[in-house]
XYZ file of N, CA and C in Angstrom:
534
model
N 0.846 -1.176 0.000
C 0.000 0.000 0.000
C 0.889 1.236 0.000
N 0.614 2.168 -0.849
C 1.345 3.425 -0.873
C 0.752 4.393 0.119
N 1.574 5.268 0.665
C 1.031 6.283 1.551
C 0.347 7.353 0.715
N -0.532 8.098 1.354
C -1.219 9.176 0.652
C -0.206 10.212 0.202
N 0.750 10.535 1.070
C 1.796 11.474 0.685
C 2.557 10.966 -0.522
N 2.802 9.643 -0.558
C 3.475 9.037 -1.695
C 2.636 9.132 -2.954
N 1.346 8.948 -2.816
C 0.456 9.057 -3.976
C 0.417 10.471 -4.529
N 0.516 11.454 -3.657
C 0.506 12.854 -4.106
C 1.684 13.143 -5.043
N 2.766 12.421 -4.843
C 3.967 12.658 -5.653
C 3.958 11.876 -6.958
N 2.984 10.993 -7.125
C 2.929 10.162 -8.329
C 1.912 10.746 -9.301
N 2.272 10.763 -10.559
C 1.370 11.297 -11.578
C 0.224 10.324 -11.841
N -0.843 10.848 -12.434
C -1.991 10.013 -12.801
C -1.548 8.924 -13.772
N -0.634 9.248 -14.673
C -0.127 8.257 -15.622
C 0.547 7.100 -14.884
N 1.332 7.429 -13.854
C 2.009 6.391 -13.078
C 1.010 5.523 -12.311
N -0.029 6.157 -11.775
C -1.065 5.414 -11.058
C -1.743 4.432 -12.002
N -2.125 4.922 -13.177
C -2.793 4.064 -14.165
C -1.877 2.917 -14.581
N -0.611 3.217 -14.806
C 0.335 2.182 -15.214
C 0.490 1.128 -14.119
N 0.583 1.583 -12.866
C 0.705 0.655 -11.747
C -0.530 -0.233 -11.639
N -1.705 0.325 -11.964
C -2.956 -0.442 -11.914
C -3.151 -1.290 -13.166
N -2.326 -1.062 -14.176
C -2.436 -1.819 -15.416
C -3.610 -1.385 -16.281
N -3.966 -0.104 -16.175
C -5.087 0.425 -16.958
C -4.673 1.725 -17.618
N -5.508 2.210 -18.515
C -5.218 3.489 -19.155
C -5.640 4.632 -18.249
N -5.076 5.792 -18.487
C -5.438 6.995 -17.744
C -6.929 7.281 -17.931
N -7.436 7.085 -19.152
C -8.850 7.316 -19.433
C -9.750 6.407 -18.623
N -9.359 5.146 -18.487
C -10.167 4.208 -17.712
C -10.152 4.589 -16.231
N -8.997 5.035 -15.758
C -8.910 5.488 -14.369
C -9.912 6.614 -14.130
N -9.952 7.581 -15.053
C -10.866 8.711 -14.897
C -12.313 8.341 -15.209
N -12.530 7.201 -15.873
C -13.889 6.723 -16.065
C -14.497 6.336 -14.715
N -13.683 5.712 -13.858
C -14.158 5.272 -12.545
C -13.980 6.327 -11.459
N -12.986 7.154 -11.620
C -12.709 8.207 -10.640
C -12.622 9.526 -11.382
N -13.413 10.490 -10.973
C -13.463 11.756 -11.699
C -12.203 12.597 -11.535
N -11.380 12.248 -10.565
C -10.158 13.013 -10.331
C -9.145 12.151 -9.579
N -7.941 12.649 -9.510
C -6.914 11.976 -8.723
C -7.339 11.958 -7.252
N -7.970 13.030 -6.807
C -8.480 13.113 -5.439
C -9.515 12.001 -5.189
N -10.382 11.753 -6.170
C -11.371 10.690 -6.036
C -10.721 9.331 -5.875
N -9.660 9.114 -6.607
C -8.904 7.867 -6.500
C -8.295 7.753 -5.104
N -7.710 8.835 -4.615
C -7.116 8.835 -3.277
C -8.185 8.556 -2.216
N -9.350 9.167 -2.385
C -10.436 8.938 -1.429
C -10.836 7.465 -1.395
N -10.878 6.855 -2.558
C -11.246 5.432 -2.595
C -10.186 4.572 -1.918
N -8.926 4.922 -2.061
C -7.855 4.195 -1.373
C -8.034 4.320 0.137
N -8.344 5.522 0.600
C -8.531 5.737 2.038
C -9.781 5.002 2.528
N -10.856 5.025 1.747
C -12.064 4.275 2.127
C -11.751 2.783 2.269
N -10.992 2.273 1.316
C -10.644 0.851 1.370
C -9.738 0.559 2.562
N -8.782 1.440 2.827
C -7.896 1.249 3.983
C -8.703 1.292 5.280
N -9.683 2.182 5.355
C -10.535 2.274 6.545
C -11.320 0.978 6.733
N -11.854 0.446 5.647
C -12.590 -0.820 5.737
C -11.655 -1.971 6.095
N -10.455 -1.970 5.528
C -9.469 -3.003 5.852
C -9.142 -2.992 7.351
N -9.008 -1.780 7.913
C -8.732 -1.671 9.344
C -9.901 -2.240 10.145
N -11.131 -1.863 9.780
C -12.292 -2.392 10.501
C -12.351 -3.913 10.420
N -12.073 -4.456 9.237
C -12.068 -5.912 9.075
C -10.970 -6.549 9.932
N -9.814 -5.898 9.971
C -8.673 -6.448 10.700
C -8.902 -6.491 12.203
N -9.638 -5.524 12.743
C -9.781 -5.454 14.198
C -11.029 -6.147 14.723
N -11.786 -6.784 13.854
C -12.974 -7.508 14.291
C -12.544 -8.647 15.208
N -12.970 -8.620 16.470
C -12.491 -9.642 17.405
C -13.131 -11.007 17.163
N -12.474 -12.018 17.688
C -13.033 -13.365 17.631
C -14.269 -13.396 18.525
N -15.373 -13.901 18.005
C -16.579 -13.967 18.839
C -16.430 -14.995 19.956
N -17.162 -14.773 21.020
C -17.193 -15.729 22.108
C -16.113 -15.554 23.160
N -15.212 -14.607 22.965
C -14.168 -14.375 23.959
C -14.749 -13.587 25.138
N -14.157 -13.751 26.322
C -14.544 -12.872 27.434
C -14.252 -11.422 27.039
N -14.965 -10.455 27.595
C -14.830 -9.052 27.165
C -13.400 -8.522 27.111
N -12.614 -8.757 28.152
C -11.248 -8.219 28.162
C -10.390 -8.895 27.096
N -10.627 -10.174 26.841
C -9.885 -10.883 25.800
C -10.326 -10.435 24.412
N -11.610 -10.118 24.273
C -12.118 -9.589 23.011
C -11.436 -8.249 22.700
N -11.330 -7.406 23.714
C -10.669 -6.114 23.546
C -9.192 -6.310 23.208
N -8.529 -7.201 23.931
C -7.102 -7.478 23.694
C -6.887 -8.009 22.274
N -7.752 -8.926 21.833
C -7.667 -9.489 20.488
C -7.774 -8.384 19.437
N -8.732 -7.479 19.630
C -8.902 -6.369 18.672
C -7.679 -5.471 18.642
N -7.129 -5.175 19.798
C -5.954 -4.295 19.852
C -4.738 -4.993 19.260
N -4.580 -6.275 19.498
C -3.479 -7.006 18.860
C -3.605 -6.945 17.343
N -4.811 -7.129 16.858
C -5.049 -7.061 15.411
C -4.789 -5.642 14.882
N -5.159 -4.645 15.674
C -4.908 -3.254 15.300
C -3.406 -3.000 15.167
N -2.647 -3.412 16.158
C -1.191 -3.208 16.117
C -0.596 -3.943 14.913
N -1.045 -5.158 14.663
C -0.559 -5.910 13.498
C -0.871 -5.156 12.204
N -2.082 -4.611 12.100
C -2.480 -3.858 10.905
C -1.584 -2.623 10.735
N -1.384 -1.884 11.820
C -0.563 -0.668 11.749
C 0.872 -1.005 11.372
N 1.429 -2.050 11.948
C 2.796 -2.452 11.610
C 2.888 -2.836 10.136
N 1.915 -3.579 9.648
C 1.925 -4.034 8.253
C 1.693 -2.886 7.269
N 1.038 -1.825 7.711
C 0.689 -0.691 6.841
C 1.236 0.612 7.403
N 2.401 0.538 7.995
C 2.992 1.638 8.748
C 2.992 2.969 8.006
N 3.606 3.002 6.836
C 3.755 4.267 6.109
C 2.396 4.872 5.754
N 1.504 4.053 5.244
C 0.181 4.549 4.863
C -0.600 5.004 6.081
N -0.537 4.240 7.150
C -1.290 4.571 8.352
C -0.818 5.905 8.941
N 0.473 6.051 9.117
C 1.011 7.286 9.687
C 0.719 8.462 8.756
N 0.851 8.247 7.462
C 0.569 9.305 6.498
C -0.882 9.758 6.577
N -1.791 8.804 6.729
C -3.203 9.160 6.789
C -3.534 9.954 8.042
N -2.909 9.615 9.161
C -3.211 10.323 10.407
C -2.395 11.593 10.598
N -1.220 11.659 9.979
C -0.336 12.800 10.213
C 0.020 13.586 8.952
N -0.262 13.032 7.776
C 0.133 13.658 6.529
C -0.906 14.624 5.996
N -0.763 15.015 4.728
C -1.671 15.987 4.118
C -3.133 15.553 4.152
N -3.385 14.276 4.084
C -4.767 13.786 4.082
C -5.472 14.096 5.396
N -4.726 14.192 6.482
C -5.349 14.397 7.787
C -6.021 15.756 7.923
N -5.738 16.685 7.013
C -6.351 18.015 7.063
C -7.433 18.201 6.004
N -7.540 17.286 5.074
C -8.528 17.396 4.004
C -9.904 16.991 4.537
N -10.921 17.845 4.389
C -12.246 17.537 4.949
C -12.837 16.214 4.463
N -12.614 15.853 3.206
C -13.165 14.594 2.704
C -12.477 13.384 3.333
N -11.182 13.486 3.554
C -10.453 12.403 4.213
C -10.838 12.345 5.694
N -10.944 13.513 6.322
C -11.326 13.575 7.734
C -12.687 12.920 7.937
N -13.604 13.132 7.007
C -14.928 12.510 7.099
C -14.814 10.981 7.132
N -13.936 10.434 6.317
C -13.728 8.980 6.310
C -13.112 8.529 7.627
N -12.097 9.252 8.107
C -11.448 8.887 9.367
C -12.450 8.941 10.519
N -13.272 10.000 10.527
C -14.249 10.158 11.603
C -15.316 9.066 11.554
N -15.753 8.706 10.364
C -16.734 7.621 10.233
C -16.134 6.312 10.743
N -14.856 6.096 10.470
C -14.181 4.889 10.933
C -14.098 4.873 12.459
N -13.720 5.992 13.042
C -13.650 6.064 14.503
C -15.036 5.862 15.117
N -16.050 6.450 14.519
C -17.416 6.279 15.024
C -17.846 4.818 14.967
N -17.458 4.134 13.916
C -17.788 2.703 13.803
C -17.053 1.896 14.870
N -15.827 2.252 15.163
C -15.084 1.550 16.216
C -15.768 1.778 17.560
N -16.184 3.010 17.826
C -16.911 3.303 19.070
C -18.193 2.473 19.125
N -18.926 2.445 18.031
C -20.181 1.690 17.986
C -19.914 0.217 18.299
N -18.875 -0.330 17.695
C -18.555 -1.742 17.928
C -18.201 -1.998 19.381
N -17.412 -1.129 19.957
C -17.024 -1.309 21.357
C -18.255 -1.250 22.251
N -19.115 -0.267 22.011
C -20.287 -0.107 22.867
C -21.322 -1.218 22.671
N -21.284 -1.893 21.515
C -22.252 -2.978 21.299
C -21.648 -4.364 21.502
N -20.364 -4.532 21.249
C -19.755 -5.862 21.325
C -19.086 -6.164 22.661
N -18.616 -5.134 23.329
C -17.954 -5.344 24.616
C -18.945 -4.917 25.697
N -19.407 -5.859 26.497
C -20.411 -5.526 27.511
C -19.816 -4.659 28.622
N -19.964 -3.364 28.485
C -19.369 -2.426 29.429
C -20.313 -2.058 30.571
N -21.534 -2.545 30.528
C -22.481 -2.195 31.578
C -22.914 -0.744 31.490
N -22.961 -0.210 30.277
C -23.326 1.190 30.064
C -24.849 1.305 30.024
N -25.397 2.241 30.800
C -26.836 2.496 30.736
C -27.071 3.813 30.003
N -28.307 4.147 29.798
C -28.630 5.367 29.036
C -28.091 6.628 29.705
N -28.014 6.640 31.022
C -27.513 7.823 31.728
C -26.013 8.022 31.518
N -25.263 6.909 31.441
C -23.806 7.025 31.301
C -23.338 6.938 29.849
N -24.224 6.568 28.934
C -23.831 6.367 27.533
C -23.118 7.582 26.925
N -23.615 8.815 27.041
C -22.900 9.942 26.411
C -21.481 10.123 26.954
N -21.313 9.945 28.242
C -19.983 10.098 28.839
C -19.052 8.996 28.360
N -19.539 7.765 28.369
C -18.714 6.634 27.933
C -18.398 6.763 26.444
N -19.371 7.178 25.650
C -19.155 7.372 24.211
C -18.005 8.362 23.976
N -18.053 9.485 24.661
C -17.003 10.493 24.521
C -15.656 9.963 25.009
N -15.671 9.233 26.111
C -14.423 8.679 26.644
C -13.826 7.634 25.695
N -14.668 6.814 25.068
C -14.163 5.826 24.113
C -13.551 6.531 22.910
N -14.163 7.633 22.457
C -13.552 8.422 21.371
C -12.162 8.905 21.784
N -12.036 9.379 23.001
C -10.727 9.811 23.502
C -9.745 8.659 23.597
N -10.243 7.500 23.980
C -9.404 6.304 24.061
C -8.868 5.936 22.680
N -9.690 6.077 21.648
C -9.229 5.789 20.278
C -8.078 6.720 19.915
N -8.190 7.992 20.266
C -7.085 8.928 20.014
C -5.833 8.494 20.780
N -6.023 8.025 22.004
C -4.914 7.514 22.804
C -4.246 6.337 22.108
N -5.057 5.399 21.616
C -4.539 4.216 20.914
C -3.737 4.644 19.682
N -4.307 5.551 18.894
C -3.605 6.018 17.689
C -2.272 6.652 18.049
N -2.281 7.523 19.049
C -1.056 8.239 19.415
C -0.002 7.307 20.016
N -0.406 6.436 20.928
C 0.589 5.542 21.526
C 1.172 4.597 20.484
N 0.348 4.153 19.554
C 0.835 3.215 18.543
C 1.783 3.901 17.570
N 1.459 5.111 17.141
C 2.352 5.847 16.248
C 3.669 6.164 16.960
N 3.591 6.596 18.216
C 4.812 6.883 18.977
C 5.641 5.604 19.152
N 4.982 4.498 19.417
C 5.663 3.211 19.575
C 6.371 2.796 18.292
N 5.744 3.058 17.145
C 6.368 2.696 15.866
C 7.731 3.356 15.676
N 7.880 4.567 16.181
C 9.132 5.323 15.982
C 10.319 4.669 16.663
N 10.157 4.291 17.936
C 11.323 3.810 18.691
C 11.104 2.478 19.400
N 9.901 2.004 19.450
C 9.531 0.779 20.141
C 10.202 0.675 21.516
N 9.898 1.647 22.394
C 10.532 1.659 23.715
C 10.042 0.556 24.649
N 8.922 -0.068 24.288
C 8.400 -1.203 25.052
C 8.075 -2.320 24.064
N 7.845 -3.502 24.573
C 7.526 -4.616 23.689
C 6.131 -4.444 23.088
N 5.869 -5.170 22.025
C 4.546 -5.154 21.407
C 3.493 -5.593 22.424
N 3.803 -6.639 23.185
C 2.869 -7.140 24.201
C 2.568 -6.076 25.253
N 3.587 -5.320 25.653
C 3.372 -4.250 26.634
C 2.543 -3.112 26.038
N 2.744 -2.815 24.768
C 1.927 -1.794 24.093
C 0.466 -2.229 24.080
N 0.228 -3.469 23.699
C -1.146 -3.991 23.661
C -1.767 -3.891 25.052
N -1.037 -4.326 26.066
C -1.582 -4.310 27.428
C -1.840 -2.883 27.904
N -0.957 -1.946 27.589
C -1.171 -0.541 27.933
C -2.489 -0.056 27.331
N -2.700 -0.368 26.079
C -3.903 0.090 25.391
C -5.160 -0.622 25.888
N -5.051 -1.891 26.237
C -6.190 -2.615 26.800
C -6.588 -2.001 28.133
N -5.629 -1.798 28.997
C -5.907 -1.268 30.344
C -6.358 0.190 30.317
N -6.043 0.900 29.264
C -6.430 2.310 29.190
C -7.934 2.489 29.016
N -8.620 1.567 28.351
C -10.064 1.747 28.120
C -10.845 1.812 29.430
N -10.735 0.823 30.303
C -11.504 0.959 31.544
C -11.045 2.149 32.388
N -9.753 2.464 32.330
C -9.250 3.589 33.112
C -9.848 4.918 32.644
N -10.059 5.049 31.350
C -10.556 6.297 30.783
C -12.078 6.350 30.736
N -12.685 5.234 30.379
C -14.095 5.275 30.020
C -15.068 4.811 31.098
N -14.602 4.082 32.073
C -15.549 3.436 32.975
C -15.365 3.838 34.430
N -16.460 3.810 35.147
C -16.374 3.955 36.589
C -15.813 2.650 37.141
N -15.377 2.651 38.368
C -14.799 1.430 38.941
C -15.838 0.309 38.983
N -17.113 0.654 39.198
C -18.153 -0.373 39.202
C -18.327 -0.982 37.812
N -18.270 -0.151 36.790
C -18.440 -0.636 35.417
C -17.241 -1.466 34.976
N -16.042 -1.103 35.400
C -14.820 -1.794 34.983
C -14.840 -3.262 35.403
N -15.510 -3.579 36.482
C -15.593 -4.951 36.951
C -16.230 -5.846 35.896
N -17.132 -5.309 35.068
C -17.811 -6.124 34.052
C -16.869 -6.604 32.972
N -15.711 -5.973 32.808
C -14.752 -6.387 31.776
C -13.944 -7.607 32.197
N -13.746 -7.778 33.462
C -12.856 -8.846 33.953
C -13.456 -10.213 33.818
């Protein structure tokens, strides 16, 4: 996978050649180079969602750990593209931001529906906001970890697993994860 920044430096002719199609055919399906880039980001967002889908039937904390392990594996395998999307030129483009935000919202939805957090209607808005913050924490710790890997992969996963109940749940609610 090429990074978005890398794609910006490649001409439409090069993109078409890499895809094994003509420039005209590329523009038949995508009205612009930007449209092509958006489709790459949409596909990467879906790939991430597919990658982090936990194994069903696991206890809640193991389900969360499984998803985070899969997330770290995805980021490691797609390092340049992932960092570019979150930190590069695409991160400021409103159309790309819309895709990133939809992806984060879907992750929040999955956590709130798949991991039994004991959230009731009164606490749902607070937990929803805290889970969004936790996602930002996961993104930042993982990107920082990629640079120097100051801790093991297992320790990174455990840090991120333990951060969710610490950020999002009351002590009574956290018991439901164990």
